[in-house]
Tab-separated table of C-alpha atoms in Angstrom:
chain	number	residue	atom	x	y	z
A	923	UNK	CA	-22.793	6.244	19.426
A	924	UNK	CA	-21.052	7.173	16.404
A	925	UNK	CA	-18.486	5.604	14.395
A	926	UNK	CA	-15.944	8.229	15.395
A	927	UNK	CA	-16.819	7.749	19.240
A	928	UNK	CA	-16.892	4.018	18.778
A	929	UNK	CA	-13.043	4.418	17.746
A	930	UNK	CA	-12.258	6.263	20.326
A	931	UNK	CA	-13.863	4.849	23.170
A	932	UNK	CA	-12.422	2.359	25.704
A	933	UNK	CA	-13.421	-1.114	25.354
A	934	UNK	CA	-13.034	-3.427	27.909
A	935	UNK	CA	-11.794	-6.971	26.775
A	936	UNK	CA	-11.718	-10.278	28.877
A	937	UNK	CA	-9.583	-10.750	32.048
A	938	UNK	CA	-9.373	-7.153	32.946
A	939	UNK	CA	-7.923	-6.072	29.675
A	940	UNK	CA	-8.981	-2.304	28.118
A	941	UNK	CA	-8.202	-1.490	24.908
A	942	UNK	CA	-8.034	2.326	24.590
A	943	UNK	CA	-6.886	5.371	21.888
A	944	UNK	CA	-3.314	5.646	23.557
A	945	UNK	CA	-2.107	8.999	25.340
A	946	UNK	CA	1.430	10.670	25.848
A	947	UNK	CA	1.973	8.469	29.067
A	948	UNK	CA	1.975	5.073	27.120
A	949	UNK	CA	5.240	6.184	24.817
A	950	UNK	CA	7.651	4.830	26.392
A	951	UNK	CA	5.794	1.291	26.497
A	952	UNK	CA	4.576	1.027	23.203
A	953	UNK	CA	8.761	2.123	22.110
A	954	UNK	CA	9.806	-1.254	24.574
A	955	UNK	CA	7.020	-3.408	23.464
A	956	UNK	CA	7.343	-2.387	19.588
A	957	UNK	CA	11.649	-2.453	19.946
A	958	UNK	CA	11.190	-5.780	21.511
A	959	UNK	CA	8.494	-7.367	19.363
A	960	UNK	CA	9.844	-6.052	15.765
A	961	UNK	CA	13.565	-3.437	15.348
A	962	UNK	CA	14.913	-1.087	17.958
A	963	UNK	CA	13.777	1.662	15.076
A	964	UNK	CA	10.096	0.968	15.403
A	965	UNK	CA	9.950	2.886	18.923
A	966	UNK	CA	11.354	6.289	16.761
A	967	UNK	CA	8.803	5.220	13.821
A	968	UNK	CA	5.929	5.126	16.280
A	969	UNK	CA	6.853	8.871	18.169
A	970	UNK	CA	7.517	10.464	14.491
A	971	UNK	CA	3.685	9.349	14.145
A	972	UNK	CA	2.253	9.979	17.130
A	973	UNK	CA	3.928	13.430	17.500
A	974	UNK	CA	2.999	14.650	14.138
A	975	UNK	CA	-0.046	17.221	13.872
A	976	UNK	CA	-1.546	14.945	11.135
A	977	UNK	CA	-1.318	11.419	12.560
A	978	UNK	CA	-1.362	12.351	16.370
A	979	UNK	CA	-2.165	10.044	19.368
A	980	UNK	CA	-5.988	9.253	17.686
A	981	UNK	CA	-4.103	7.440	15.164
A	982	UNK	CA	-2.751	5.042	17.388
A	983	UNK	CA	-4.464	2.750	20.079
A	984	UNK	CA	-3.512	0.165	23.309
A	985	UNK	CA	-4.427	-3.062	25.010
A	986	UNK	CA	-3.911	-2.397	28.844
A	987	UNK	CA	-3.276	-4.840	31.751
A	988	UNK	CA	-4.165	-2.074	34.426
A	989	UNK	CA	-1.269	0.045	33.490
A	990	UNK	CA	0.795	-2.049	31.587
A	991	UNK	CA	0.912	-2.108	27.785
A	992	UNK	CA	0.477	-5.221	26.109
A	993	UNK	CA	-0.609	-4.581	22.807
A	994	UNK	CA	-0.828	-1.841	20.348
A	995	UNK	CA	-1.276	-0.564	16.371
A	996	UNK	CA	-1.146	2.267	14.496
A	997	UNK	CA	-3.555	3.336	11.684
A	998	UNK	CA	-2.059	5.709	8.899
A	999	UNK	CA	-3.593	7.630	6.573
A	1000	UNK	CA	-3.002	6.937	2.981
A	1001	UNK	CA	-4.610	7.900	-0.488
A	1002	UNK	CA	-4.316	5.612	-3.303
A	1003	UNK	CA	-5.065	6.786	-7.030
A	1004	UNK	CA	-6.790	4.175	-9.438
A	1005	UNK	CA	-6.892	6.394	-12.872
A	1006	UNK	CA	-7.930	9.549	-11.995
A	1007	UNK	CA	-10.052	8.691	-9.114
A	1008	UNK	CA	-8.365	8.984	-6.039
A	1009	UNK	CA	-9.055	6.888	-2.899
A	1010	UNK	CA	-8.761	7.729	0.620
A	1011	UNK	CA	-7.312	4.661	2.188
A	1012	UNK	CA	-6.261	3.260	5.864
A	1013	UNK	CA	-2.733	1.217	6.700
A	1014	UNK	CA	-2.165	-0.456	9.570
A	1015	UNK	CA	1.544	-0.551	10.856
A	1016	UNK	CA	3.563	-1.167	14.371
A	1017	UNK	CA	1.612	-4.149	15.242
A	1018	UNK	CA	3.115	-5.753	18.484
A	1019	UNK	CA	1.526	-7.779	21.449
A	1020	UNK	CA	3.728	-8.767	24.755
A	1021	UNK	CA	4.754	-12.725	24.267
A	1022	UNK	CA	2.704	-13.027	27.541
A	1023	UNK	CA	-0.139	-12.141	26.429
A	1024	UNK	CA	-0.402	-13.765	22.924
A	1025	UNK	CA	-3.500	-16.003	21.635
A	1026	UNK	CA	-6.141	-13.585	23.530
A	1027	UNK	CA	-7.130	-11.907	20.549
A	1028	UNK	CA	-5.843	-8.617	21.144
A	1029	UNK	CA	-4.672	-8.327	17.651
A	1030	UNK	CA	-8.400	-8.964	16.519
A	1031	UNK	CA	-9.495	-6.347	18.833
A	1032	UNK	CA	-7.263	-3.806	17.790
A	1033	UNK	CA	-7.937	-4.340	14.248
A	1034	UNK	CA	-11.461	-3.973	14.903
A	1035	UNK	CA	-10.421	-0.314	16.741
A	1036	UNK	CA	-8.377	-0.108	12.979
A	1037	UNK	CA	-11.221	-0.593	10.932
A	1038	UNK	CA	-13.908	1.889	12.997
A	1039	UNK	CA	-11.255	4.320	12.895
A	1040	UNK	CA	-10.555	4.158	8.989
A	1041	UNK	CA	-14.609	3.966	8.348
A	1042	UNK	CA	-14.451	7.221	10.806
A	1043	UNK	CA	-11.393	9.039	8.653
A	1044	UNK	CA	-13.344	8.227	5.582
A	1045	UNK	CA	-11.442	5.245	4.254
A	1046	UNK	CA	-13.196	3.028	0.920
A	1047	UNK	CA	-10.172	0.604	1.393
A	1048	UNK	CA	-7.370	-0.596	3.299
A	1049	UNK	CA	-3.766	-1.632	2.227
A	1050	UNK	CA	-1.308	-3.350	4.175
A	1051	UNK	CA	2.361	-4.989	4.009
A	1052	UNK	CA	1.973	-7.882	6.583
A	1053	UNK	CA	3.112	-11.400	6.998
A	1054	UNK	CA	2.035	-14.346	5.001
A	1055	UNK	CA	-1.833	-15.189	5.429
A	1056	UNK	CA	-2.224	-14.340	8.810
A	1057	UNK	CA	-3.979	-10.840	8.190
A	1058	UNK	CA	-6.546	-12.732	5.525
A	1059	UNK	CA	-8.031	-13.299	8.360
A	1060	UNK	CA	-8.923	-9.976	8.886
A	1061	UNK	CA	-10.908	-9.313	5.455
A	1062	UNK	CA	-7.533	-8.285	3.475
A	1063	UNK	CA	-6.833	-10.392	0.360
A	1064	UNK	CA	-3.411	-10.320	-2.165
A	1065	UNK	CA	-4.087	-7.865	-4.674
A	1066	UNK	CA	-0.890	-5.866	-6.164
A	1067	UNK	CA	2.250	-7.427	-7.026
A	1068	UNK	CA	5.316	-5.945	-4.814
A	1069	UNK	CA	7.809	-5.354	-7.556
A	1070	UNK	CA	11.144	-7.413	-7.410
A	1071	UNK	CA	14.208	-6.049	-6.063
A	1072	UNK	CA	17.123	-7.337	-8.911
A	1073	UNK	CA	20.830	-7.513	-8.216
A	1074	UNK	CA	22.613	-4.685	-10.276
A	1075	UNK	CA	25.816	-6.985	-12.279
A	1076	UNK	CA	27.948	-4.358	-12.717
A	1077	UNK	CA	27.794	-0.306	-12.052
A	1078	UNK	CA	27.300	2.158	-14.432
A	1079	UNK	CA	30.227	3.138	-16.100
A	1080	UNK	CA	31.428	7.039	-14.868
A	1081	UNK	CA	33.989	9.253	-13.492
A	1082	UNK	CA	34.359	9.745	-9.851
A	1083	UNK	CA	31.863	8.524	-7.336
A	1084	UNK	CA	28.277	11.238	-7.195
A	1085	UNK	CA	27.706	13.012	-4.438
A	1086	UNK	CA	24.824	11.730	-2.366
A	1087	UNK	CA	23.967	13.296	0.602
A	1088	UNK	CA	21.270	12.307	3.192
A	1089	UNK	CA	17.470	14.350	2.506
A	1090	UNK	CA	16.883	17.044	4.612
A	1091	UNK	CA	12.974	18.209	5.139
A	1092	UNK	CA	13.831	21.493	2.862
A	1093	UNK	CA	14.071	18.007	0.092
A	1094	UNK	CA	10.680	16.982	0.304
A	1095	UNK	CA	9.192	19.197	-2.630
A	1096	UNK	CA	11.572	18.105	-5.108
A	1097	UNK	CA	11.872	14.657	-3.504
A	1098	UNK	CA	8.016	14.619	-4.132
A	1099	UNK	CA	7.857	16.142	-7.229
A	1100	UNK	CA	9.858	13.367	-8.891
A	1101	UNK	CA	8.089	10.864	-7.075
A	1102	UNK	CA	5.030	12.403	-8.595
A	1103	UNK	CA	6.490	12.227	-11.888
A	1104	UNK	CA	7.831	8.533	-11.477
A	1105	UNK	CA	4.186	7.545	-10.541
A	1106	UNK	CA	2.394	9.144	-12.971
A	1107	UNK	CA	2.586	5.904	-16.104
A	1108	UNK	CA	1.076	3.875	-13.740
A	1109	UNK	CA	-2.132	2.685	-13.267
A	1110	UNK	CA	-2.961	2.445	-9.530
A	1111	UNK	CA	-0.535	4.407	-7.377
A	1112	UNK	CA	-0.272	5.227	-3.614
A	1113	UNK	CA	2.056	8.440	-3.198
A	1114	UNK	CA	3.731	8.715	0.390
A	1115	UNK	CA	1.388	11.503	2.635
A	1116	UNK	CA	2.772	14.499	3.282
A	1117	UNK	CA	3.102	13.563	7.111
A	1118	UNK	CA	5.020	10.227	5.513
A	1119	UNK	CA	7.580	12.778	3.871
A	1120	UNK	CA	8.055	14.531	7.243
A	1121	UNK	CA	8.486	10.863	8.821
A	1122	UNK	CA	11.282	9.759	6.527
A	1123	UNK	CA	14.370	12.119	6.646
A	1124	UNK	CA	14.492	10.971	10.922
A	1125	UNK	CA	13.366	7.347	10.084
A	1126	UNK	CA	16.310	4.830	11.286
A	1127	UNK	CA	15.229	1.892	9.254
A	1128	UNK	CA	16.053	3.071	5.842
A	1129	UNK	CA	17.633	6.320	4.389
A	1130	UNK	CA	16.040	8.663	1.952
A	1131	UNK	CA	19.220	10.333	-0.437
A	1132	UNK	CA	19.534	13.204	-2.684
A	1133	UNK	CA	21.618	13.686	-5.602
A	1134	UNK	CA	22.080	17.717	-6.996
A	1135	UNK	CA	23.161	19.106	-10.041
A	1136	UNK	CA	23.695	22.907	-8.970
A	1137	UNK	CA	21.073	23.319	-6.892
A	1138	UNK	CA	18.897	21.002	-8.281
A	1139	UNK	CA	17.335	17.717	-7.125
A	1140	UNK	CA	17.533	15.473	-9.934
A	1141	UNK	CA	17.216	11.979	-8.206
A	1142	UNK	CA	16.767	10.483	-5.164
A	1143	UNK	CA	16.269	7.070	-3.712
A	1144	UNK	CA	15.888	4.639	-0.383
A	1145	UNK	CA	18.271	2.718	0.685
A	1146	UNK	CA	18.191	0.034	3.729
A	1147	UNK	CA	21.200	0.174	6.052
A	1148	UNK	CA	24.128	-0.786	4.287
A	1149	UNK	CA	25.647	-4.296	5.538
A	1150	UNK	CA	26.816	-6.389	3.015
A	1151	UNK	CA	24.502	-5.402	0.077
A	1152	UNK	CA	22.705	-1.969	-0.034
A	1153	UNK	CA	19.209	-2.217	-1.399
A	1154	UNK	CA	17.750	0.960	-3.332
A	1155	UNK	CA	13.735	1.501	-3.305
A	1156	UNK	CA	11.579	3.987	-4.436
A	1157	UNK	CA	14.474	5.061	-6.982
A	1158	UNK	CA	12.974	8.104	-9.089
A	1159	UNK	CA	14.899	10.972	-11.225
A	1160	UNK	CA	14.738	13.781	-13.981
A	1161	UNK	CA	16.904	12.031	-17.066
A	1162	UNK	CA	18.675	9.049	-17.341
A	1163	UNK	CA	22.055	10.101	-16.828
A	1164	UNK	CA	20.793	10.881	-13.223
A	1165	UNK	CA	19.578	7.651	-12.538
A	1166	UNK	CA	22.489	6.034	-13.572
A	1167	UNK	CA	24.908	8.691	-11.517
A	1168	UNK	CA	22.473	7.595	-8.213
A	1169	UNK	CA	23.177	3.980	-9.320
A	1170	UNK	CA	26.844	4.320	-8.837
A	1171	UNK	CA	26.604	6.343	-5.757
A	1172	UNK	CA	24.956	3.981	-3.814
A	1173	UNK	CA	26.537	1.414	-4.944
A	1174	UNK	CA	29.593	3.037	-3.553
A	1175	UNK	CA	28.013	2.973	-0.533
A	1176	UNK	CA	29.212	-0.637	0.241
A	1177	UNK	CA	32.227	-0.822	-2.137
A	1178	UNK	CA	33.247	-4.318	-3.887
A	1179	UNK	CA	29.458	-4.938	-3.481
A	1180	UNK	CA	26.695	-5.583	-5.834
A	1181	UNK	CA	23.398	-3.788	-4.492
A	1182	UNK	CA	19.894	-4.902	-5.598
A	1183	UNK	CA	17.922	-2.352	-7.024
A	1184	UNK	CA	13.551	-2.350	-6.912
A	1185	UNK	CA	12.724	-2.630	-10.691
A	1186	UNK	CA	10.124	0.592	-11.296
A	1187	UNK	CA	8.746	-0.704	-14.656
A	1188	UNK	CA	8.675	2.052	-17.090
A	1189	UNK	CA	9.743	4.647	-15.031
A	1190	UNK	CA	13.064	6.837	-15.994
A	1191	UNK	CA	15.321	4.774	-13.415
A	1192	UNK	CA	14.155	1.286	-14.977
A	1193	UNK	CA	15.195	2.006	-18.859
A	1194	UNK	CA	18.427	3.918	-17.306
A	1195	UNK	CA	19.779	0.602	-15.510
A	1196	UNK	CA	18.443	-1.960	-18.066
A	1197	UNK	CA	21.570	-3.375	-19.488
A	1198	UNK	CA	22.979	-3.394	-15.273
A	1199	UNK	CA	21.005	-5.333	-13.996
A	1200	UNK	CA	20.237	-9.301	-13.513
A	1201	UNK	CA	16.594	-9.949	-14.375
A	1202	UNK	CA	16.767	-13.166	-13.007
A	1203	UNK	CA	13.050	-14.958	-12.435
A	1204	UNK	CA	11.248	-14.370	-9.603
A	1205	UNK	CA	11.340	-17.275	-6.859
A	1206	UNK	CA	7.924	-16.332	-5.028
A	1207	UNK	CA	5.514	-13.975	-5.261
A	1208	UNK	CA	5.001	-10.651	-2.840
A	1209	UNK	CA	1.955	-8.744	-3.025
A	1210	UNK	CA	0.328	-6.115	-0.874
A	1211	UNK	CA	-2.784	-6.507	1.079
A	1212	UNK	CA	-5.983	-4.870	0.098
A	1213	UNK	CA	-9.070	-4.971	1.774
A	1214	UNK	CA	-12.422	-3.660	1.109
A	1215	UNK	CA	-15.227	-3.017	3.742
A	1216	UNK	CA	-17.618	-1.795	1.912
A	1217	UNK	CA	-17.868	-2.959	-2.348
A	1218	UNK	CA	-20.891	-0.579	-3.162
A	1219	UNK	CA	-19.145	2.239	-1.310
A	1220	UNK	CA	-15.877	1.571	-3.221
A	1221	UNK	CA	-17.909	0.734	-6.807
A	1222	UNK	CA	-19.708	4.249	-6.230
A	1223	UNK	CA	-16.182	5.821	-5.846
A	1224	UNK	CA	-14.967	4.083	-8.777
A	1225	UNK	CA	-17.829	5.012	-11.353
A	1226	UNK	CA	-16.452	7.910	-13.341
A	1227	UNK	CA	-13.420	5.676	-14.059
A	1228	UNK	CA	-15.346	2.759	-15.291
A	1229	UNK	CA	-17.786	5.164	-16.782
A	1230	UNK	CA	-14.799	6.080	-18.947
A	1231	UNK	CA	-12.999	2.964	-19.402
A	1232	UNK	CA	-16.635	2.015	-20.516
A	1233	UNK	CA	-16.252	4.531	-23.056
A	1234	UNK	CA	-13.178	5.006	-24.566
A	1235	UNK	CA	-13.836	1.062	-25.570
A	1236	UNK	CA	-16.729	1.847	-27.397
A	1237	UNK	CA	-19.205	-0.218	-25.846
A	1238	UNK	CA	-22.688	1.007	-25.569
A	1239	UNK	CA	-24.337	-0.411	-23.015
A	1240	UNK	CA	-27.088	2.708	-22.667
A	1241	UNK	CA	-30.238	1.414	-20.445
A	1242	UNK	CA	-28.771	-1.948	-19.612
A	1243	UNK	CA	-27.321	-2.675	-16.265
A	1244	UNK	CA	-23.752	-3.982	-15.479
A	1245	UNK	CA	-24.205	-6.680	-12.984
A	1246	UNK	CA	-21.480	-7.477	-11.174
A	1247	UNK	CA	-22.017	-10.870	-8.261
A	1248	UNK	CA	-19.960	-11.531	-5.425
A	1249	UNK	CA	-22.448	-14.446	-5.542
A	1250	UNK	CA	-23.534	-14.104	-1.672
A	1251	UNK	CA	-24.395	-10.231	-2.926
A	1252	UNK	CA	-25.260	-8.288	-6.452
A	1253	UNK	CA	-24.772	-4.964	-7.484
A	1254	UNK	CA	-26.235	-3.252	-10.337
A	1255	UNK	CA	-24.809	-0.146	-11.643
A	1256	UNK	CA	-27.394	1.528	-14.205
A	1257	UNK	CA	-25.601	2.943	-17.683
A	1258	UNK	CA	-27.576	5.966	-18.511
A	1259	UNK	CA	-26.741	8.065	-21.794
A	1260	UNK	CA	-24.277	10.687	-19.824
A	1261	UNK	CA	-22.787	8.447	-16.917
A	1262	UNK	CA	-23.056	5.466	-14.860
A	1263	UNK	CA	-25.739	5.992	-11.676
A	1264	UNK	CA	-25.265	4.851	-8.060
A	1265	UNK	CA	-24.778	1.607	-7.197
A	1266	UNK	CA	-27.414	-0.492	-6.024
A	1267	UNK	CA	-27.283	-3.547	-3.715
A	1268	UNK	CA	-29.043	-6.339	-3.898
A	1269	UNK	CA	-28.980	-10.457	-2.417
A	1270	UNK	CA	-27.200	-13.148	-3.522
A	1271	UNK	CA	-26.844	-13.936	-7.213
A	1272	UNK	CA	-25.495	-17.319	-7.898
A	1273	UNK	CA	-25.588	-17.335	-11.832
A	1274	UNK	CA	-24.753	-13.741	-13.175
A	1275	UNK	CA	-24.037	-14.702	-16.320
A	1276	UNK	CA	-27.489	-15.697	-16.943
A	1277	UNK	CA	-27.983	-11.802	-16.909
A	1278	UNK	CA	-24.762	-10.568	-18.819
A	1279	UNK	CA	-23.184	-10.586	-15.576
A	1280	UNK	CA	-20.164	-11.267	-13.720
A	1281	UNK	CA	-19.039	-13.022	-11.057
A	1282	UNK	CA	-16.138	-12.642	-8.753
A	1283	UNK	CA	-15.308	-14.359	-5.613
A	1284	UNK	CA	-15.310	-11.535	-2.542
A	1285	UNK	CA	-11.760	-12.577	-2.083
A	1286	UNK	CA	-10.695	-11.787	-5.720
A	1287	UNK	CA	-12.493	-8.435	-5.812
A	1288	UNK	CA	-9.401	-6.611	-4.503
A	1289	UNK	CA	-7.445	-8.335	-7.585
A	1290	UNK	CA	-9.548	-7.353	-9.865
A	1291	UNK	CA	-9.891	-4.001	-9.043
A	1292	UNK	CA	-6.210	-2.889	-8.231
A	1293	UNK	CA	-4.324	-5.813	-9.741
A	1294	UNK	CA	-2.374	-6.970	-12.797
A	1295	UNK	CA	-4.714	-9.529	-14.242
A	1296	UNK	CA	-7.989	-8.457	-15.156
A	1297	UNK	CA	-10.592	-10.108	-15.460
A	1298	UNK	CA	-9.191	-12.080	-18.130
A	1299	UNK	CA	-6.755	-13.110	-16.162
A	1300	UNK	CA	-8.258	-14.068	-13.094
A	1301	UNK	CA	-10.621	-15.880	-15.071
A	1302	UNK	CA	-7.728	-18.355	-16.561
A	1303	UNK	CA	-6.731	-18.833	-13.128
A	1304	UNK	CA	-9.669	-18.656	-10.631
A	1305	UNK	CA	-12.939	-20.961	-11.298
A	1306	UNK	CA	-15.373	-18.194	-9.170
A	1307	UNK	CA	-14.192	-15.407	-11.543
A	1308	UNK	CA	-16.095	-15.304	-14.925
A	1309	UNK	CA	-17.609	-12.466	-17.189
A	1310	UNK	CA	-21.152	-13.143	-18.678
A	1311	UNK	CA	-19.914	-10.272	-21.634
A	1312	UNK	CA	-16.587	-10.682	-21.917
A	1313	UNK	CA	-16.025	-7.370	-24.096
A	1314	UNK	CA	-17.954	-5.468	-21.400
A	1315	UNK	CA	-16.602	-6.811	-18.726
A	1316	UNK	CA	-12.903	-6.723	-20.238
A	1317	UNK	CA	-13.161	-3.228	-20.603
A	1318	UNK	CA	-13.980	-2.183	-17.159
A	1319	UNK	CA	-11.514	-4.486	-15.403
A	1320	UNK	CA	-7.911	-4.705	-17.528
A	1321	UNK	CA	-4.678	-5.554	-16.089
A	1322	UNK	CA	-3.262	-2.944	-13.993
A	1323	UNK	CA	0.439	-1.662	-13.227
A	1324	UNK	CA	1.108	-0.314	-9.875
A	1325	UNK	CA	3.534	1.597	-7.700
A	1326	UNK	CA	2.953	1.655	-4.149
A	1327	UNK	CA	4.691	3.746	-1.335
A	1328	UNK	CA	5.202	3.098	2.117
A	1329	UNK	CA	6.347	3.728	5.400
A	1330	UNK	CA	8.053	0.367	5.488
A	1331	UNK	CA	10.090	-1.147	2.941
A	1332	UNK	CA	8.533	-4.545	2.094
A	1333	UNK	CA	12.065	-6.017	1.255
């Protein structure tokens, strides 16, 4: 059978239970079960997905108890950008199991379905917003930093209050456009999908705004519904004096109220609302999920952007292997005269950096690959992370910014 048939298939669990692709018949389930087990708004989310000619009812799959549905999740696809190489990625979303039926693994199941059905689309990795630990047990580690969301002290100073309006779809060029643009000084980056930006404009959860000059889009942003304090995500705009004229508009929104705005390092909207906002420490850390199925796969992907990273440092390394150990496997990638060649696989390697290698713990790889350590980092702070050459291996893993995009606000 292949992969793609293995995702789609039915698979019968214990006790009588099937888990199958879901079909047109299941909607109104999965909108009670998901309403029930997470917002009222995830039942929408879920039929903007499963109606869309991109995403579709492949993309999303059931647990059945004859014909009841007691479980279900959603695989979206996603792309994420690491330099210039760009990745095609899998995220899982609307995630829900009936109470009843709890501690069965149905969840396992259906990530399993997940992860056949992002090998099948092509995936290298998987990101994921999910709740503390429990989906490290599913092969995804805590890779890039979620960037804080910092209380704005007082409004920009201006005349009148902008006019915001709510995005319509005829939005979504110039909405993306300055998205693009926003995205484009950082290092790793995950844009939303074009099925995303159809998504978003209906999506109950959060509201995506405009702000015109003429007929221009010049900014936009996300805001959550406004109760007491108005949050503001995924801020992006053309000058500064836009930014700061979306600033006050939202936070007109909820007047008398201070709203927290996500802090977009070294985009337009950050240096526009420097001197506004509190940048008070951070109490706990948030990261996003990343998991990798396949590290030779992903390394293989990756190789014209260490290739260059390998040169722009200046380090010749012509006819010599890098080594790189996840100590219960190896991989050698050879460093010929015009490139890096494919990756090769080999057993476990306990002592790398008896070979000019290094090693990294499987569950750091995602960190070092997407995150904002390095190497250097993660070797002050994790024991199973060490570089046998530390200018070689410093200049194919440096600390990383990142801007990710998602369906769901991770605030």
């Amino acid at each position: 059978m292949t992969t793609t048939a293995a995702s789609s298939a039915a698979i019968s669990l214990a006790d009588g239970l099937v888990l199958r692709q879901a079909q047109p018949a299941d909607l109104d389930q999965i909108g009670m079960l998901l309403a029930e087990r997470g917002e009222p708004a995830d039942a929408l989310d879920h039929r903007l997905v499963v109606t869309d000619p991109d995403a579709g009812w492949s993309a999303c799959a059931v647990v059945v108890d004859g014909d009841r549905v007691v479980s279900t999740a959603t695989l979206l696809d996603e792309e994420v950008r690491v330099g210039s190489v760009h990745l095609p990625a899998g995220q899982v979303e609307l995630v829900a199991t009936d109470r009843e039926y709890e501690g069965r693994g149905l969840v396992r199941a259906l990530m399993r379905w997940a992860h056949d059905r992002s090998a099948a689309r092509g995936h290298v990795i998987q990101t994921m917003i999910g709740i503390p630990y429990f989906y490290r047990l599913f092969g995804y580690e805590y890779a890039i930093d979620i960037p804080p969301a910092l209380t704005v002290h007082t409004p920009p100073p201006g005349e009148g209050t902008p006019a915001l309006r709510a995005a319509l779809p005829s939005d979504i060029p110039a909405m993306a456009a300055l998205q693009d643009t926003a995205q484009n000084g950082f290092d790793v980056a995950m844009p939303h999908s074009a099925a995303c930006w159809r998504w978003l404009p209906a999506h109950e959860a959060s509201t995506v705004w405009v702000l015109e000059d003429g007929d221009t889009v010049v900014a936009t942003g996300r805001t959550t519904p406004p109760d007491d304090q108005v949050l503001l995500a995924e801020a992006a705009a053309l000058d500064e004096t836009a930014a700061r004229d979306l600033l006050r508009g939202v936070a007109a929104l909820v007047p008398g109220s201070r709203p927290r705005v996500v802090h977009r390092t070294g985009t337009v909207t950050a240096a526009a609302w420097q001197e506004f906002l509190d940048h008070e420490p951070r109490a706990q850390a948030e990261q996003y999920y990343v998991r990798i199925p396949d590290v030779a796969a992903l390394l293989d992907r990756l190789r014209p952007l260490l290739w260059h990273r390998l040169t722009t440092a200046g380090v010749d390394r012509t006819g010599r292997d890098i080594v790189i150990s996840t100590f219960g496997a190896h991989y050698r990638i050879p460093v010929h005269a015009d490139g890096l060649g494919e990756v090769v696989t080999g057993g476990a390697m306990q002592g790398p950096g008896a070979v000019g290698g290094a090693g990294v713990a499987p569950d750091h790889l995602p960190a070092l690959l997407f995150g904002p350590h390095g190497i250097e980092g993660l070797t002050r702070i994790r024991p199973d992370v060490y570089a046998g050459e530390e200018e070689l291996f410093q200049a194919l893993f440096p600390p990383l910014t990142a801007d990710v995009l998602t369906y769901y606000l991770p605030y």
